[in-house]
Amino acid sequence: MINIEKLHKSFGSNEVLKGIDLDVKEKEVVAIIGPSGSGKSTLLRCMNYLEQPTSGMVSVDGIVLNEADINKVREEVGMVFQRFNLFPHMTVLQNIMLAPLKVRHADKAETEQTARQLLKRVGLADKADAWPNQLSGGQQQRVAIARALAMKPKVMLFDEPTSALDPEMVGEVLDVMRQLAESGMTMVVVTHEMGFAREVADRILFVDQGVILEQGTPEQVFDHPQQERTQTFLSKVL
Amino acid sequence: MQFNWDLVVNSFPLLLVGAGVTIKITAMSVALGVIIGLFVGIARICHFKPLRFVAAVYVDFFRGTPLLVQIFLVYFALPVITGQRIDPYVAAVGACGINSGAYVAEIFRAGIQSIDEGQMEAGRSLGMTWVQTMRYIIVPQAFKRVIPPLGNEFIALLKDSSLVSVIGFEELTRRGQLIIAKTYGSLEIWISVAIVYLVMTLTISRFVAYLERRFATDDQH
């Protein structure tokens, strides 16, 4: 579903990604873990071209990403941000309906029906007419997930979706993501929630200093890490 | 010194006619300025370098030269090039609007840049184009934030519109001059003119304050 070859990304003279090769299969759930500044968010953001690779290739569902038809690819790739990024001047329902209406030119009644179903799915059926700032962080993030799902994406990218949340709200967001994984969505999740990664992910990537240092099933990476840096990192966060 | 109240009372209707003209050219210039300013402001931050350059030149030129000179340029210099006389009304609104556009552009640019980058990223990640994201997400939010500085700009423009009296356009200031030419009542008329301007600018600033409050409570930011 997502194919990455020899991906390099530099910001000025600072090389953040130093040659990444990665294949994410359909319905696979990949969790990317690693220390701050390791490049894991940058890697995720390259997958929908929010960051332009300095060199190398990224393709999604067989389409190689480039400047020209990036919007087509982004329609198929949902993204959820650390800080929700809901549109504050629109109600919850309008937030969800905007992209399907403007990008897909979908039918309005149908879009609204889908939006309400999605809100029900994330447990916020009664918040359709609320404004984003009337919601808690956890509720906002669930709306953001619904908003991304409204485009019926083939892949969902999550950039530290629970890092900006109060601890008691982390669970409700992870629950929604768990359901999504169970429904067969292809997901790439940058996260610090090791429990969630172990339980939900099919594969764990440990990224450090711009390279994928180690990868494998949760059991392999969490229980039998091969690299010393992985062991040090895990001993600090587990 | 004697203050001639009768002169004030008698010339007041004529001054009000002039005030009406002032309001009209200000409103037209504001409309022109906002439209120009919106596009130039967005052009200032777009990714297409030549457009950015043209927009920067526009802003530099019209902020960097006096409005009075710009009015002369439009009314006296432009006809030399085109060979056609220009209507004073068109010249007045044109010069004021184009001038105001440069200031409004900077207001919009600052307003747009004050919107969190995550908003653009969220819009783009949903498959919307840069233009769509600007139109539906960034600009509507920026509009609320630029209401106070836009209000200031409108007040400045209303006052600056007195400059078009130099091309014989009969707005409030020019009306005052004409009445004085007939009656020699400098004291009474200039005080009256000043008060009429003051009433108009205070009205605008109250209205802007009202808008600011309304939009502030609308989505509880």
XYZ file of C-alpha atoms in Angstrom:
459
model
C 0.000 0.000 0.000
C 2.800 2.368 0.933
C 6.185 1.848 -0.631
C 9.240 3.853 0.323
C 12.665 3.513 -1.246
C 15.928 5.192 -0.273
C 14.104 8.120 1.315
C 16.301 11.002 2.414
C 15.082 14.253 3.928
C 17.183 17.210 4.983
C 16.192 20.506 6.540
C 19.036 22.742 5.429
C 22.236 20.953 6.381
C 20.446 18.808 8.928
C 19.752 15.362 7.518
C 16.706 14.033 9.352
C 16.032 10.897 7.342
C 19.066 8.983 6.150
C 17.809 6.385 3.736
C 14.524 4.728 4.654
C 13.138 1.664 2.916
C 9.687 0.573 3.950
C 6.777 -1.436 2.640
C 3.416 -1.182 4.339
C 1.023 -3.869 3.209
C -2.709 -3.533 2.873
C -4.537 -3.831 6.228
C -1.242 -3.732 8.052
C -0.923 -1.640 11.202
C 2.570 -0.250 11.610
C 3.639 1.597 14.747
C 6.673 3.854 14.573
C 8.432 4.401 17.869
C 11.650 6.131 18.772
C 13.133 9.024 20.710
C 12.166 12.663 20.057
C 13.947 14.120 17.056
C 14.604 10.693 15.586
C 12.753 11.609 12.385
C 9.679 9.459 12.930
C 7.175 12.296 12.413
C 9.082 13.485 9.354
C 8.925 9.974 7.935
C 5.159 9.906 8.451
C 4.750 13.359 6.904
C 6.676 12.246 3.818
C 3.995 9.607 3.260
C 1.481 12.261 2.211
C 3.997 14.815 1.001
C 3.481 17.316 3.808
C 7.255 17.060 3.760
C 8.903 16.763 0.370
C 11.583 14.116 0.267
C 15.037 15.442 -0.571
C 15.623 12.260 -2.529
C 14.146 8.815 -2.840
C 10.697 7.588 -3.729
C 7.376 7.315 -1.908
C 4.391 5.656 -3.524
C 0.902 5.073 -2.184
C -1.353 2.449 -3.720
C 0.951 2.312 -6.728
C 1.041 6.065 -7.355
C 4.437 7.697 -6.977
C 4.111 10.922 -5.014
C 5.103 14.119 -6.785
C 4.040 17.741 -6.706
C 1.697 17.439 -9.687
C -0.932 14.974 -8.525
C -0.399 15.039 -4.800
C -4.004 16.066 -4.142
C -5.271 12.857 -5.743
C -3.085 10.791 -3.431
C -4.004 12.803 -0.363
C -7.673 12.066 -0.966
C -6.798 8.430 -0.270
C -4.539 9.087 2.709
C -6.155 10.330 5.911
C -4.039 12.108 8.472
C -4.577 12.761 12.149
C -2.379 15.340 13.846
C -1.001 15.668 17.325
C -2.852 18.948 17.819
C -6.128 17.902 16.118
C -6.200 20.894 13.755
C -9.964 21.041 13.591
C -11.325 24.074 11.761
C -12.441 26.364 14.620
C -14.836 28.422 12.509
C -16.947 25.405 11.579
C -19.177 23.091 13.561
C -18.178 19.468 14.059
C -20.460 18.373 11.231
C -19.122 21.046 8.873
C -15.566 20.007 9.711
C -16.330 16.470 8.601
C -18.332 17.395 5.521
C -16.047 20.064 4.042
C -13.536 17.899 2.180
C -16.013 15.349 0.766
C -18.140 18.224 -0.555
C -15.319 20.332 -1.975
C -12.904 17.647 -3.107
C -15.133 14.726 -4.029
C -18.112 16.929 -4.946
C -20.245 14.422 -3.112
C -23.980 14.746 -2.663
C -24.773 16.911 0.356
C -27.487 14.790 1.964
C -25.439 11.650 1.505
C -22.331 13.317 2.919
C -24.240 14.472 5.967
C -25.561 10.974 6.540
C -22.045 9.543 6.296
C -20.733 12.256 8.625
C -23.368 11.467 11.244
C -22.601 7.752 10.991
C -18.904 8.479 11.492
C -19.673 10.615 14.529
C -21.689 7.755 15.945
C -18.791 5.431 15.274
C -16.404 7.627 17.282
C -19.022 8.023 20.018
C -19.920 11.655 19.391
C -23.322 11.452 17.711
C -24.663 14.203 19.959
C -21.855 16.658 19.145
C -22.663 17.244 15.464
C -23.590 20.891 15.971
C -20.990 21.699 18.606
C -18.029 23.977 17.912
C -14.564 22.443 18.231
C -13.603 24.595 21.214
C -16.610 23.331 23.144
C -15.105 19.836 23.062
C -12.436 18.242 25.200
C -9.118 17.281 23.625
C -10.114 13.642 23.370
C -13.405 14.542 21.719
C -11.657 16.880 19.278
C -9.228 14.169 18.292
C -12.074 11.724 17.694
C -13.749 14.323 15.461
C -10.447 14.699 13.619
C -10.400 10.945 13.025
C -13.991 11.073 11.754
C -13.055 13.981 9.493
C -10.219 11.999 7.944
C -12.417 8.906 7.561
C -15.092 10.927 5.749
C -12.855 10.911 2.667
C -12.974 7.097 2.766
C -9.183 6.839 2.745
C -7.254 3.668 2.010
C -4.564 4.521 4.542
C -4.647 6.436 7.816
C -1.587 8.215 9.175
C -1.472 9.151 12.851
C 1.130 11.643 14.069
C 1.361 11.195 17.848
C -2.426 11.360 18.144
C -2.514 11.182 21.940
C 0.541 13.248 22.860
C -1.385 16.483 23.356
C -4.125 14.883 25.438
C -4.725 14.829 29.147
C -3.994 11.318 30.420
C -7.627 10.474 31.129
C -8.551 11.161 27.505
C -5.916 8.994 25.875
C -7.997 5.847 26.260
C -11.027 7.054 24.322
C -8.894 7.983 21.322
C -6.937 4.728 21.396
C -10.245 2.827 21.562
C -11.386 4.442 18.326
C -8.042 3.637 16.705
C -8.214 0.054 17.923
C -11.654 -0.356 16.349
C -10.338 1.133 13.144
C -7.460 -1.337 13.069
C -9.852 -4.209 13.679
C -12.017 -3.050 10.772
C -9.042 -3.658 8.478
C -7.791 -0.131 7.887
C -4.172 0.214 6.823
C -2.573 2.374 9.485
C 0.772 3.969 10.208
C 0.965 5.351 13.741
C 3.741 7.416 15.258
C 3.226 6.951 18.961
C 4.645 6.986 22.450
C 1.883 4.661 23.667
C 3.884 1.452 23.915
C 0.965 -0.548 25.320
C -1.177 0.407 22.355
C 1.618 -0.331 19.878
C 2.209 -3.764 21.369
C -1.470 -4.638 21.401
C -2.659 -3.252 18.075
C 0.308 -3.051 15.704
C 1.314 -5.877 13.386
C 4.775 -4.429 13.089
C 6.907 -2.094 15.166
C 9.524 0.162 13.627
C 12.154 1.600 15.911
C 13.489 4.759 14.289
C 16.596 6.451 15.632
C 18.754 9.187 14.109
C 17.009 9.010 10.755
C 17.167 5.290 10.093
C 14.959 2.310 10.866
C 17.242 0.712 13.411
C 15.105 -2.286 14.151
C 11.756 -3.703 13.148
C 9.620 -6.728 13.730
C 6.531 -7.991 15.464
C 5.710 -6.406 18.837
C 7.059 -9.502 20.577
C 10.364 -9.309 18.711
C 10.931 -5.621 19.278
C 9.531 -5.221 22.775
C 10.582 -8.555 24.303
C 13.761 -9.351 22.409
C 15.261 -6.145 21.058
C 18.486 -6.860 19.191
C 20.008 -3.407 19.109
C 21.495 -1.802 22.167
C 19.867 1.561 21.376
C 16.449 -0.091 21.160
C 17.050 -1.722 24.524
C 18.101 1.574 26.112
C 15.083 3.377 24.645
C 12.623 0.718 25.737
C 14.074 0.524 29.231
C 13.304 4.234 29.597
C 9.751 4.200 28.278
C 8.363 0.840 29.353
C -13.858 87.525 17.370
C -17.406 86.605 16.627
C -18.810 83.159 15.971
C -21.531 83.250 13.345
C -23.961 80.513 14.294
C -26.271 81.372 11.439
C -23.509 80.587 8.983
C -23.021 77.173 10.550
C -26.736 76.417 10.437
C -27.182 77.697 6.900
C -24.243 75.888 5.402
C -24.868 72.655 7.240
C -27.091 71.100 4.544
C -24.389 71.726 1.936
C -21.743 70.210 4.194
C -23.932 67.165 4.682
C -24.154 66.746 0.920
C -20.361 66.856 0.889
C -20.246 64.330 3.719
C -22.479 62.066 1.653
C -20.000 62.245 -1.197
C -17.141 61.531 1.227
C -18.957 58.455 2.511
C -19.633 57.315 -1.023
C -16.054 57.544 -2.256
C -14.764 56.057 1.002
C -17.149 53.116 0.710
C -16.232 52.544 -2.939
C -12.517 52.884 -2.187
C -12.799 50.524 0.772
C -14.553 47.935 -1.387
C -11.877 48.288 -4.083
C -9.130 48.282 -1.459
C -10.388 45.117 0.225
C -10.679 43.221 -3.049
C -7.214 44.333 -4.198
C -5.788 43.842 -0.714
C -7.133 40.313 -0.382
C -5.564 39.160 -3.627
C -2.317 41.096 -3.229
C -2.042 39.913 0.382
C -2.435 36.286 -0.677
C -0.060 36.839 -3.599
C 2.526 38.098 -1.102
C 2.681 34.658 0.502
C 1.942 32.325 -2.407
C 4.532 29.886 -3.712
C 4.835 31.446 -7.156
C 7.835 33.749 -6.968
C 7.056 36.165 -9.841
C 3.602 36.829 -8.378
C 5.126 37.395 -4.956
C 7.543 39.859 -6.491
C 4.853 41.831 -8.329
C 2.757 42.006 -5.151
C 5.744 43.248 -3.142
C 6.466 45.961 -5.721
C 2.817 47.032 -5.609
C 2.815 47.317 -1.828
C 6.165 49.118 -1.755
C 5.147 51.632 -4.389
C 1.755 52.592 -3.029
C 2.855 52.692 0.570
C 6.054 54.484 -0.309
C 4.612 57.433 -2.222
C 2.148 60.058 -0.943
C -1.519 59.553 -1.715
C -1.661 63.149 -2.937
C 0.983 62.373 -5.573
C -0.889 59.213 -6.528
C -4.079 61.231 -7.034
C -2.160 63.637 -9.299
C -0.662 60.686 -11.158
C -4.062 59.167 -11.860
C -5.871 62.414 -12.635
C -3.221 64.446 -14.468
C -0.443 62.093 -15.571
C -2.465 59.100 -16.724
C -4.475 61.119 -19.300
C -1.166 62.242 -20.863
C -0.377 58.602 -21.565
C -3.858 57.491 -22.631
C -4.869 60.731 -24.330
C -8.216 60.590 -22.564
C -9.579 62.737 -19.764
C -10.436 60.806 -16.679
C -13.602 61.333 -14.686
C -12.754 62.901 -11.277
C -14.942 60.340 -9.549
C -13.129 57.418 -11.173
C -9.793 59.059 -10.440
C -10.704 59.650 -6.789
C -11.987 56.162 -6.093
C -9.249 54.609 -8.212
C -6.407 56.397 -6.454
C -7.814 55.913 -2.947
C -8.756 52.273 -3.576
C -5.427 51.331 -5.102
C -3.581 53.099 -2.306
C -5.704 51.479 0.375
C -5.237 48.093 -1.315
C -1.540 48.208 -0.474
C -2.221 48.730 3.232
C -5.049 46.195 3.299
C -2.763 43.670 1.595
C -0.323 43.915 4.475
C -3.172 43.575 6.970
C -4.422 40.427 5.250
C -0.929 38.995 4.888
C -0.315 39.389 8.608
C -3.766 37.985 9.387
C -3.240 34.939 7.206
C 0.217 34.302 8.596
C -1.194 34.459 12.121
C -3.359 31.382 11.437
C -1.782 28.202 12.785
C 0.160 26.269 10.136
C -1.689 23.131 11.180
C -4.827 24.518 9.550
C -3.191 24.560 6.120
C -1.728 21.098 6.732
C -5.108 19.728 7.800
C -6.789 21.144 4.711
C -4.084 19.879 2.363
C -3.989 16.449 3.984
C -7.706 16.094 3.198
C -6.925 16.487 -0.498
C -7.959 20.117 -0.810
C -5.835 22.346 -3.031
C -3.904 25.332 -1.689
C -6.522 27.664 -3.139
C -9.423 25.686 -1.636
C -7.752 25.588 1.759
C -7.143 29.337 1.608
C -10.709 30.004 0.589
C -12.610 27.770 2.975
C -10.280 27.525 5.957
C -7.570 30.173 6.205
C -9.170 33.363 4.872
C -12.449 33.044 6.841
C -10.453 32.727 10.050
C -8.064 35.519 9.071
C -11.008 37.826 8.335
C -12.082 37.829 11.960
C -8.602 38.656 13.147
C -8.129 41.563 10.746
C -11.353 43.370 11.662
C -9.653 45.798 14.104
C -6.754 46.790 11.809
C -9.150 46.977 8.847
C -11.308 49.355 10.886
C -8.294 51.587 11.459
C -7.535 51.522 7.767
C -11.092 52.578 6.885
C -10.956 55.472 9.302
C -7.632 56.570 7.821
C -9.078 56.289 4.337
C -12.133 58.364 5.210
C -9.898 61.136 6.445
C -7.460 60.814 3.543
C -10.322 61.097 1.079
C -10.211 64.830 1.857
C -7.171 64.876 -0.453
C -9.322 64.342 -3.529
C -10.587 67.900 -3.033
C -7.428 68.931 -4.916
C -8.837 67.580 -8.164
C -12.006 69.596 -7.643
C -14.036 66.675 -6.393
C -16.791 68.073 -4.200
C -16.585 66.007 -1.094
C -16.768 67.400 2.420
C -13.477 69.316 2.494
C -14.008 70.826 -0.936
C -17.558 71.868 0.016
C -16.102 73.644 3.022
C -13.574 75.464 0.856
C -16.283 76.557 -1.582
C -18.533 77.883 1.185
C -15.606 79.774 2.706
C -14.772 81.288 -0.686
C -18.230 82.830 -0.717
C -18.718 83.697 2.946
C -15.185 84.144 4.386
C -16.347 82.129 7.398
C -13.113 80.145 7.893
C -13.568 79.641 11.607
C -17.155 78.446 11.526
C -16.848 76.269 8.456
C -13.583 74.512 9.304
C -14.855 73.734 12.787
C -18.073 72.382 11.271
C -16.140 70.331 8.733
C -13.936 68.890 11.470
C -16.958 67.954 13.567
C -18.684 66.226 10.651
C -15.496 64.173 10.008
C -15.295 63.339 13.698
C -18.890 62.102 13.784
C -18.207 59.836 10.808
C -14.953 58.361 12.134
C -16.415 57.799 15.599
C -19.354 55.998 14.007
C -17.007 53.701 12.127
C -14.878 52.944 15.169
C -17.982 52.119 17.242
C -19.246 49.865 14.470
C -15.891 48.072 14.240
C -15.869 47.575 18.004
C -19.335 46.058 17.736
C -18.244 43.689 14.946
C -15.219 42.667 16.963
C -17.394 41.784 19.953
C -19.912 39.925 17.847
C -17.362 37.754 16.072
C -15.504 37.197 19.295
C -18.543 35.669 20.974
C -19.783 33.822 17.907
C -17.454 30.882 18.212
C -16.113 31.637 21.639
C -12.455 32.130 20.981
